[in-house]
PDB file of C-alpha atoms in Angstrom:
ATOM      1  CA  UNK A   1     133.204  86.459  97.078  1.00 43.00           C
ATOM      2  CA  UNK A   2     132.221  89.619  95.478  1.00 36.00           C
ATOM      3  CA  UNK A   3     128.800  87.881  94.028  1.00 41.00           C
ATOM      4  CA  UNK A   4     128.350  87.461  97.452  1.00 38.00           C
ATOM      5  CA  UNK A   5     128.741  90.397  98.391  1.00 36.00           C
ATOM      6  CA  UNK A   6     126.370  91.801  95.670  1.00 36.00           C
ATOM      7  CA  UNK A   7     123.861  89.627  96.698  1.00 40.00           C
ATOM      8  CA  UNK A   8     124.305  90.540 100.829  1.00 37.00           C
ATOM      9  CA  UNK A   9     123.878  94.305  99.857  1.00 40.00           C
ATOM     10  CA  UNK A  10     120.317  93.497  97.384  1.00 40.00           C
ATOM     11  CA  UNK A  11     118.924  91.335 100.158  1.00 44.00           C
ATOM     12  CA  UNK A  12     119.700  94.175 102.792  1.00 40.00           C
ATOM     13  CA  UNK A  13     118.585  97.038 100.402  1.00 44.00           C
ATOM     14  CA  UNK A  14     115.161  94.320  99.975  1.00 46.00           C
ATOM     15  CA  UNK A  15     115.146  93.763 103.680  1.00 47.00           C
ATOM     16  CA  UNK A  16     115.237  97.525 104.766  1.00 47.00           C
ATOM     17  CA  UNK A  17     111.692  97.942 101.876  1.00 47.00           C
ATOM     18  CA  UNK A  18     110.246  95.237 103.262  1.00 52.00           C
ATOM     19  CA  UNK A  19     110.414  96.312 106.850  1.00 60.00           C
ATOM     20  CA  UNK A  20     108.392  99.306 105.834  1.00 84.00           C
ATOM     21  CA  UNK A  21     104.422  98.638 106.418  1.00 94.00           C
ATOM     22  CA  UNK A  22     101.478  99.981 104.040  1.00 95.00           C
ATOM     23  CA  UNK A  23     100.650 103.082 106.308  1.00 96.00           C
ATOM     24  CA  UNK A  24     104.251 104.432 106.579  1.00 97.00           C
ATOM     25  CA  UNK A  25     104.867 104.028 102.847  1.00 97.00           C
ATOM     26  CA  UNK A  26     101.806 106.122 101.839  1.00 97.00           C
ATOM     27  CA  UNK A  27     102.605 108.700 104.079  1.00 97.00           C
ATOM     28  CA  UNK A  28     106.023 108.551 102.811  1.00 97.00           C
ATOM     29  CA  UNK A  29     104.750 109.200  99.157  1.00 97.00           C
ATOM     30  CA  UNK A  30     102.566 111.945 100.409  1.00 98.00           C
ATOM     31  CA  UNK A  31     105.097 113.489 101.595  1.00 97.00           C
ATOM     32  CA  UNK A  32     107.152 113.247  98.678  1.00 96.00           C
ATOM     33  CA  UNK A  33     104.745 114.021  96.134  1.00 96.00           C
ATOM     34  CA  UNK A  34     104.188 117.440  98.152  1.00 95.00           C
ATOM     35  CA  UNK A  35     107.706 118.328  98.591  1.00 94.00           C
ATOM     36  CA  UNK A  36     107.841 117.962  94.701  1.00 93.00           C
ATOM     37  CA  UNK A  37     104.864 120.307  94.226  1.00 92.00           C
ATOM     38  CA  UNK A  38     105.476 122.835  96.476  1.00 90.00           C
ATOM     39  CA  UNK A  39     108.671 123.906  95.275  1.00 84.00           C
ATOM     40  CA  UNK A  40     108.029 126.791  93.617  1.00 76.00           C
ATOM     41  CA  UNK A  41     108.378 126.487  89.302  1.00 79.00           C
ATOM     42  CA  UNK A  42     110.258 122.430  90.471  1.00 83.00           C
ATOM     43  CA  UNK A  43     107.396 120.935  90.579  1.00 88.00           C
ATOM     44  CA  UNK A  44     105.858 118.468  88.228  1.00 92.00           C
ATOM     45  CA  UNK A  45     103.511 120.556  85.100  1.00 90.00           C
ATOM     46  CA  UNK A  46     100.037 120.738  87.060  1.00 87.00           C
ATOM     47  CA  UNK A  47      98.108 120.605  83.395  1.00 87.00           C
ATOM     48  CA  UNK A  48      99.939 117.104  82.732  1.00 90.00           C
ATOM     49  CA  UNK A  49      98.884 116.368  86.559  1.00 92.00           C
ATOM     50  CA  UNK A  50      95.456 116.936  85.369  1.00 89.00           C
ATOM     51  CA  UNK A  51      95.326 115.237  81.978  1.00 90.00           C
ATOM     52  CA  UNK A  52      97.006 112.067  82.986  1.00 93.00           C
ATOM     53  CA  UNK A  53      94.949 108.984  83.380  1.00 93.00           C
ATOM     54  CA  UNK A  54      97.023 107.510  86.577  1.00 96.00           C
ATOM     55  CA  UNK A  55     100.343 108.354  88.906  1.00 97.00           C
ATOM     56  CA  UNK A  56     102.702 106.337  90.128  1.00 97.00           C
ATOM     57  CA  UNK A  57     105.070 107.110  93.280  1.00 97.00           C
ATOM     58  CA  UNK A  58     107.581 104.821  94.246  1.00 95.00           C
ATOM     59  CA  UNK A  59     109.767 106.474  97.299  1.00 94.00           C
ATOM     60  CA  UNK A  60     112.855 105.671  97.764  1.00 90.00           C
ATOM     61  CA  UNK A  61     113.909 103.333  95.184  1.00 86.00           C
ATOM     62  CA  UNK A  62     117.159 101.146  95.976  1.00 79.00           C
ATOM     63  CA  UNK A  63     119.979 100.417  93.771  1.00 64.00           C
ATOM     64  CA  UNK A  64     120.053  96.986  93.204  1.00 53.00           C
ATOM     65  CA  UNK A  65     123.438  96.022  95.389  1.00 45.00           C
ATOM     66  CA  UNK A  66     125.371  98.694  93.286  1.00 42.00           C
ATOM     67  CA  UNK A  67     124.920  96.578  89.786  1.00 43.00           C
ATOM     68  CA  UNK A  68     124.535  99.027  86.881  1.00 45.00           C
ATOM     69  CA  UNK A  69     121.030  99.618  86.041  1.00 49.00           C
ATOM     70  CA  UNK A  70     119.514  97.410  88.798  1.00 58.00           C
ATOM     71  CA  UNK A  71     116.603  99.036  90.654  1.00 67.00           C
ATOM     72  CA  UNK A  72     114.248  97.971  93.409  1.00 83.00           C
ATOM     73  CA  UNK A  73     111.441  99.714  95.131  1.00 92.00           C
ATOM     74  CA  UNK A  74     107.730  99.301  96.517  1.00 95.00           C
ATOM     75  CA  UNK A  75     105.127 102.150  96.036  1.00 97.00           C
ATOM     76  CA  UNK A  76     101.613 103.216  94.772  1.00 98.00           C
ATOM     77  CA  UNK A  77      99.392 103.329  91.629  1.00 97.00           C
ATOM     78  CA  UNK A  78      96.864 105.785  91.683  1.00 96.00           C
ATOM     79  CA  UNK A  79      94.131 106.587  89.010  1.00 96.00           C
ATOM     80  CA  UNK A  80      91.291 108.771  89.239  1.00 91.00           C
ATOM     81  CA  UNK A  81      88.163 107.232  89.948  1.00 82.00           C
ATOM     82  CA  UNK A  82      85.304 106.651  87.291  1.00 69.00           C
ATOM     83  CA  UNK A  83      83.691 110.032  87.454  1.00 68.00           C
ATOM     84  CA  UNK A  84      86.626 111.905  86.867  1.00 66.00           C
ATOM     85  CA  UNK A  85      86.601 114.177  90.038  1.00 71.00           C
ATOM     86  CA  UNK A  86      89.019 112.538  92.501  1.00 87.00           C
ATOM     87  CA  UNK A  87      91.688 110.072  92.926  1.00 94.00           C
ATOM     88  CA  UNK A  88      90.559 106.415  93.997  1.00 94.00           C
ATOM     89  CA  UNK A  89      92.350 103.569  95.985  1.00 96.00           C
ATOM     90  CA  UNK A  90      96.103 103.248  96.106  1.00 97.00           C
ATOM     91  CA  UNK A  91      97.320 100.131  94.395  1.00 98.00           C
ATOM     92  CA  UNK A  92     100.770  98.524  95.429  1.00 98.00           C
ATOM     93  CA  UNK A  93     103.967  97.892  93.042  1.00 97.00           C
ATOM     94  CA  UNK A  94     106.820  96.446  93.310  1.00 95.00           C
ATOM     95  CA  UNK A  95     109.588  98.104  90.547  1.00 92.00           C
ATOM     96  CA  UNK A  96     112.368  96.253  89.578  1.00 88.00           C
ATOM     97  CA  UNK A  97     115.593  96.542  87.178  1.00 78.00           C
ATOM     98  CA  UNK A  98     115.527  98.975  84.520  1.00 68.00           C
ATOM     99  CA  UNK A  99     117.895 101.847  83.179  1.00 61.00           C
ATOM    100  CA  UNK A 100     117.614 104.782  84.107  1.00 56.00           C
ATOM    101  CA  UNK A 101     118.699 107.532  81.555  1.00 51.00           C
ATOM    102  CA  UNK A 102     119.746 110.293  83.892  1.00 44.00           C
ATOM    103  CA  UNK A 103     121.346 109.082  86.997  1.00 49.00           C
ATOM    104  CA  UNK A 104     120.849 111.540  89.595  1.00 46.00           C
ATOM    105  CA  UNK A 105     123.673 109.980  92.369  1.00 50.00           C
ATOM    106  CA  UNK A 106     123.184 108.725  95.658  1.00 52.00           C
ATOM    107  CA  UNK A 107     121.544 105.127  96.935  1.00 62.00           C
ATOM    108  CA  UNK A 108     118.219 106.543  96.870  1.00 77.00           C
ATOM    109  CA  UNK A 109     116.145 107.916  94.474  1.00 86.00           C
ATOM    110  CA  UNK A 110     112.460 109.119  94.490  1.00 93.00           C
ATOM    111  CA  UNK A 111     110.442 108.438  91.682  1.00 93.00           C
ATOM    112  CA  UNK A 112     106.957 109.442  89.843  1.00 96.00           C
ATOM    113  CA  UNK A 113     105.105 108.663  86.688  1.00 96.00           C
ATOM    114  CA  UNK A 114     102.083 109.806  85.135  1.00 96.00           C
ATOM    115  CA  UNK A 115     100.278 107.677  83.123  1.00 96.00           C
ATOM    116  CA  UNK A 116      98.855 109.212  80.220  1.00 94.00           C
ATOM    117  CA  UNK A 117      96.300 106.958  77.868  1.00 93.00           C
ATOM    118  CA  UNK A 118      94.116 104.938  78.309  1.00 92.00           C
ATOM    119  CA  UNK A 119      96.929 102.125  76.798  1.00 93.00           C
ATOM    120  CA  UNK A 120      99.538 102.982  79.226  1.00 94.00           C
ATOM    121  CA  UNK A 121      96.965 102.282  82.116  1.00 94.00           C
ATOM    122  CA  UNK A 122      95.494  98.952  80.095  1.00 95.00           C
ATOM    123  CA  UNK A 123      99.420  97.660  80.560  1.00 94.00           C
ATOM    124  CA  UNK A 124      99.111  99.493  84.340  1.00 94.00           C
ATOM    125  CA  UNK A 125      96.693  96.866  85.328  1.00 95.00           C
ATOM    126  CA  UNK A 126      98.519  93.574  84.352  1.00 95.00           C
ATOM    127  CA  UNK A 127      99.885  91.574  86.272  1.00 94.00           C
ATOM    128  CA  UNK A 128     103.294  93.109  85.314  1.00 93.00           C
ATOM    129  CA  UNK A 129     104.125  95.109  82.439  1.00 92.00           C
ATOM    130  CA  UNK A 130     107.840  96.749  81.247  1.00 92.00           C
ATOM    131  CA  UNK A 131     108.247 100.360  81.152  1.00 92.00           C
ATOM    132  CA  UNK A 132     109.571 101.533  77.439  1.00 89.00           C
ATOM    133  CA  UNK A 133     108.830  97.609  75.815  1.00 89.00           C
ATOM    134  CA  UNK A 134     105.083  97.566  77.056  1.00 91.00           C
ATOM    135  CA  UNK A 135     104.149 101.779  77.363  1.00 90.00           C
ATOM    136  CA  UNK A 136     106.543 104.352  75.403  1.00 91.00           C
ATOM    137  CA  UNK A 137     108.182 106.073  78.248  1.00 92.00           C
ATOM    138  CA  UNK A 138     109.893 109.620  78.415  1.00 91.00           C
ATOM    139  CA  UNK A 139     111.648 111.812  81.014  1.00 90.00           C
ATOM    140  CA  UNK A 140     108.957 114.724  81.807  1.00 91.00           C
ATOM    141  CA  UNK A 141     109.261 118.297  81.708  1.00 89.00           C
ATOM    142  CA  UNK A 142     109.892 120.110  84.904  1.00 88.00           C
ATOM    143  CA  UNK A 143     108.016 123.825  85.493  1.00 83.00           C
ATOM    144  CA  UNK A 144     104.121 124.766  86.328  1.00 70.00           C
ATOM    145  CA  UNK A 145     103.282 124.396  83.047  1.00 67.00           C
ATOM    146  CA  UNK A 146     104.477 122.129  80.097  1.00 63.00           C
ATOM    147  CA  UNK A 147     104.610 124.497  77.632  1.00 62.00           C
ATOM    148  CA  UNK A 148     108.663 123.384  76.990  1.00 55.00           C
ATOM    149  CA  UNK A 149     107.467 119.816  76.601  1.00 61.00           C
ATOM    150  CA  UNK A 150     109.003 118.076  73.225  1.00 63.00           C
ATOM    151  CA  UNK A 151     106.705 116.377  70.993  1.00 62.00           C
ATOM    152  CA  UNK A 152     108.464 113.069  72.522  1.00 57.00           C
ATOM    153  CA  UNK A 153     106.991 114.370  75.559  1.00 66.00           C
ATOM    154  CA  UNK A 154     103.616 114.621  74.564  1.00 71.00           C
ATOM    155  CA  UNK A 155     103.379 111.558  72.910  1.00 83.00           C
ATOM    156  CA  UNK A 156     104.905 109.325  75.596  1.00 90.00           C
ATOM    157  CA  UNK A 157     102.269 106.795  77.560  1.00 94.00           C
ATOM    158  CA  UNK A 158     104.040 107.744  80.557  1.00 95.00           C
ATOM    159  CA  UNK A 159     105.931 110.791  81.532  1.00 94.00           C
ATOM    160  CA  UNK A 160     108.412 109.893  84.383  1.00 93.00           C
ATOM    161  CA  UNK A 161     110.631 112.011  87.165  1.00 93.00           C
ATOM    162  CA  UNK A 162     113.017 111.572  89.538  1.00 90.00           C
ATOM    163  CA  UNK A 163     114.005 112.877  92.702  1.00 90.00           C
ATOM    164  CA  UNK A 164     117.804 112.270  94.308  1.00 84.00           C
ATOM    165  CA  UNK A 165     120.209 114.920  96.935  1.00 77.00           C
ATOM    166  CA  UNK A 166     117.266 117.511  96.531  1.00 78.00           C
ATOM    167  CA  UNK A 167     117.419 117.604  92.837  1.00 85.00           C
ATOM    168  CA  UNK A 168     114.672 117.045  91.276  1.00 89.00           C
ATOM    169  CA  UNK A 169     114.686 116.833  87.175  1.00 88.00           C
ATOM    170  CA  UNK A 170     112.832 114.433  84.447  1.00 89.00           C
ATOM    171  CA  UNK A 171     114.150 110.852  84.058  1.00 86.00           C
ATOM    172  CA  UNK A 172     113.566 108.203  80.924  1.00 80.00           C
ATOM    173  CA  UNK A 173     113.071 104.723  82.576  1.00 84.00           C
ATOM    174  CA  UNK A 174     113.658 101.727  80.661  1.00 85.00           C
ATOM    175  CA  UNK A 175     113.266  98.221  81.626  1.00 87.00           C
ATOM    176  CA  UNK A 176     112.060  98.498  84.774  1.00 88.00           C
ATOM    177  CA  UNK A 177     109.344  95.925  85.886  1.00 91.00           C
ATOM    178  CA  UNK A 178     106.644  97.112  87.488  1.00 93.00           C
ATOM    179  CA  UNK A 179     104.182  94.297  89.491  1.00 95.00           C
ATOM    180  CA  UNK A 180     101.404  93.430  91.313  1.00 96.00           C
ATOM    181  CA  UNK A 181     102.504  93.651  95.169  1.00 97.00           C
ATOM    182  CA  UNK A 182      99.990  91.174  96.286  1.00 96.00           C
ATOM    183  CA  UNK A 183     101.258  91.203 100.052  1.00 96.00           C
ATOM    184  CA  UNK A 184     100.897  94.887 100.483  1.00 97.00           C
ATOM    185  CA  UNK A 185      97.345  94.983  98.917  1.00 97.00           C
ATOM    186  CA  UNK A 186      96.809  92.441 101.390  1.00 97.00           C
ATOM    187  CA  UNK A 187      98.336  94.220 104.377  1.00 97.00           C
ATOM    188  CA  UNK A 188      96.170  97.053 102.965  1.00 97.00           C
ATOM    189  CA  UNK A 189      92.552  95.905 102.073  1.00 97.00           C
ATOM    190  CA  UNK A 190      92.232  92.508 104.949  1.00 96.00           C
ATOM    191  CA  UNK A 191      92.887  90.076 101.599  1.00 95.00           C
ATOM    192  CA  UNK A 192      94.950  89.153  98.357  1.00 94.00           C
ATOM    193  CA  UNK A 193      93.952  91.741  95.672  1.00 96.00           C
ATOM    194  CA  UNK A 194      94.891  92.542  91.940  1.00 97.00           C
ATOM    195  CA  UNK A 195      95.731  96.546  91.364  1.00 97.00           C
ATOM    196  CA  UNK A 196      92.948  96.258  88.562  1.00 96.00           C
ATOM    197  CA  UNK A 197      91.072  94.574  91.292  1.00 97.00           C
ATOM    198  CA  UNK A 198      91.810  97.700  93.371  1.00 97.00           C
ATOM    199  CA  UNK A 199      91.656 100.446  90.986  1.00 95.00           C
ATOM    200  CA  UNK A 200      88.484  99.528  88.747  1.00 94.00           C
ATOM    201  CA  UNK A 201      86.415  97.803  92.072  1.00 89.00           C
ATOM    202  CA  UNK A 202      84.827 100.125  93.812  1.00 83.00           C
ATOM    203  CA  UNK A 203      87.114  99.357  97.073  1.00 92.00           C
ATOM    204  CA  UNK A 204      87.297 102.038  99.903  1.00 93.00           C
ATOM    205  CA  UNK A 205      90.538 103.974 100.590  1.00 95.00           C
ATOM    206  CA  UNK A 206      92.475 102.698 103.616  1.00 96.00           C
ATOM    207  CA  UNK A 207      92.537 105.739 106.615  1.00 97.00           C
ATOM    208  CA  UNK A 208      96.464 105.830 105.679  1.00 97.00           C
ATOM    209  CA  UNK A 209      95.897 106.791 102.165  1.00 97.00           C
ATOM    210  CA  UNK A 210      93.399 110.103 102.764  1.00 96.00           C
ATOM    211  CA  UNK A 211      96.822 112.523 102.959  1.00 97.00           C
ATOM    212  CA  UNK A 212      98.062 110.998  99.544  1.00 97.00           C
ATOM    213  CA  UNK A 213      94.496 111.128  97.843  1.00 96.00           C
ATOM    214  CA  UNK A 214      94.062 114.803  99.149  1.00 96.00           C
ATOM    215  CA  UNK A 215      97.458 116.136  98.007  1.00 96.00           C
ATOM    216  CA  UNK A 216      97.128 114.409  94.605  1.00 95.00           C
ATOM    217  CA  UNK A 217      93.441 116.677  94.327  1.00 93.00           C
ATOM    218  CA  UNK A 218      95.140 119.706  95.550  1.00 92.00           C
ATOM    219  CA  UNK A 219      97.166 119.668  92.687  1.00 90.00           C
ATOM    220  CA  UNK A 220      94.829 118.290  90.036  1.00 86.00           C
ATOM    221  CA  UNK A 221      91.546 120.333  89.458  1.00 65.00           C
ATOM    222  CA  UNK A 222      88.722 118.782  88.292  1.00 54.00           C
ATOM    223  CA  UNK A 223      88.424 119.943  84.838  1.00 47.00           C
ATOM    224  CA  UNK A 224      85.126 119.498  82.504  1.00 43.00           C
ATOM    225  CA  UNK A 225      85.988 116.462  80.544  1.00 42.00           C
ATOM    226  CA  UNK A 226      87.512 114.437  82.910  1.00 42.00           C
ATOM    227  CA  UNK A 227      85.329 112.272  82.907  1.00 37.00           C
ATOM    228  CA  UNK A 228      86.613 111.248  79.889  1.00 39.00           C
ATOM    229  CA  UNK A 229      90.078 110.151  80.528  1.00 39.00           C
ATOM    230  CA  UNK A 230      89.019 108.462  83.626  1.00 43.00           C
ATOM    231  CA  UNK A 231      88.566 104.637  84.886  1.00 46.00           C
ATOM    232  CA  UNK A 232      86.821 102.978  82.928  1.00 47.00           C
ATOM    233  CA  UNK A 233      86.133  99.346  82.559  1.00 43.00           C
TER     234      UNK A 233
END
């Protein structure tokens, strides 16, 4: 009875993400990822903003029917586009399992994750890839700048953050799967489409993803050099 049980609460916890289109989720990551930055010295280091490569916002990530570690949520990729001065088209995830280092509390928890090489987006653009087996992961510093970042920190493929009761703090992520969510692309772009499909075609930005892409440039200046650290193929 109670593996019943467990598996009643997942599929309702699945059920609930599911019921959630395209649109509504980008605008609910918009809205998160601005709440984050606007709180004054909360928000996520605007230089790391800038040097990273690609961010990741998954809102409102569900624990798995209440089994330790077990995760699930559906949000964005985003990487900035091939000459370095904006962000491009949203790619859909799916995240599941994982452990999360720092449990925050409650059934819902908002999370983000800059990608910061080249590698860490390589492994961004598979299929699937495993945070912390495929990309070195570590929780990020919190502040306008990251001058209190650890070497850990700074050598970490992707930084990651979470967001749970208002409190907002850096997270390390292990073992969460992150995937392709063909269905949402789909719901998306009119077809089936890869996220490397997505983010290294030259594919328009849905309407619904405008508030997302201008928040995300609000907070990330183009700096000279960009270009450098951004898509390539």
């Amino acid at each position: 009875m109670k593996s019943l049980a467990v598996a009643v609460c997942f599929g309702l916890s699945a059920a609930a993400l599911m019921a959630e289109t395209g649109p509504e989720r980008l605008a609910t990551s918009a809205s998160v990822f601005s709440e984050i930055m606007g709180a004054p010295d909360k928000g996520i280091p605007q230089d790391l903003l800038e040097k990273s490569q690609c961010i990741v916002i998954v809102p409102g990530l569900k624990k798995a029917a209440f089994v330790v570690g077990g995760e699930f949520g559906k949000g964005f990729a985003e990487c900035r586009n091939r000459g370095g001065t904006g962000w491009g088209a949203p790619a859909a995830v799916r995240m599941e399992g994982g452990s999360f280092g720092l449990q925050l509390g409650g059934s819902s928890t908002d999370l983000i994750m800059l990608v910061m090489s080249q590698r860490g987006m390589d492994k961004l653009l598979e299929d699937k890839f495993t945070v912390g087996a495929d990309a070195s992961v570590a929780a990020g510093p919190v502040g306008r700048t990251a001058a209190a970042a650890t070497d850990v920190q700074m050598h970490a493929e992707i930084l990651a953050w979470s967001r749970s009761r208002g409190l907002f703090a850096g997270v390390s992520v292990n073992g969460a799967t992150l995937r392709n969510d063909l269905d949402q692309n789909e719901e998306l772009y009119g077809r089936k489409m890869t996220n490397k499909e997505v983010i290294l075609g030259h594919v328009e930005p849905p309407a619904s993803a405008r508030r997302l892409i201008a928040e995300l440039d609000r907070y990330s200046v183009h700096k000279e050099g960009a270009s450098d650290r951004s898509v390539k193929h």
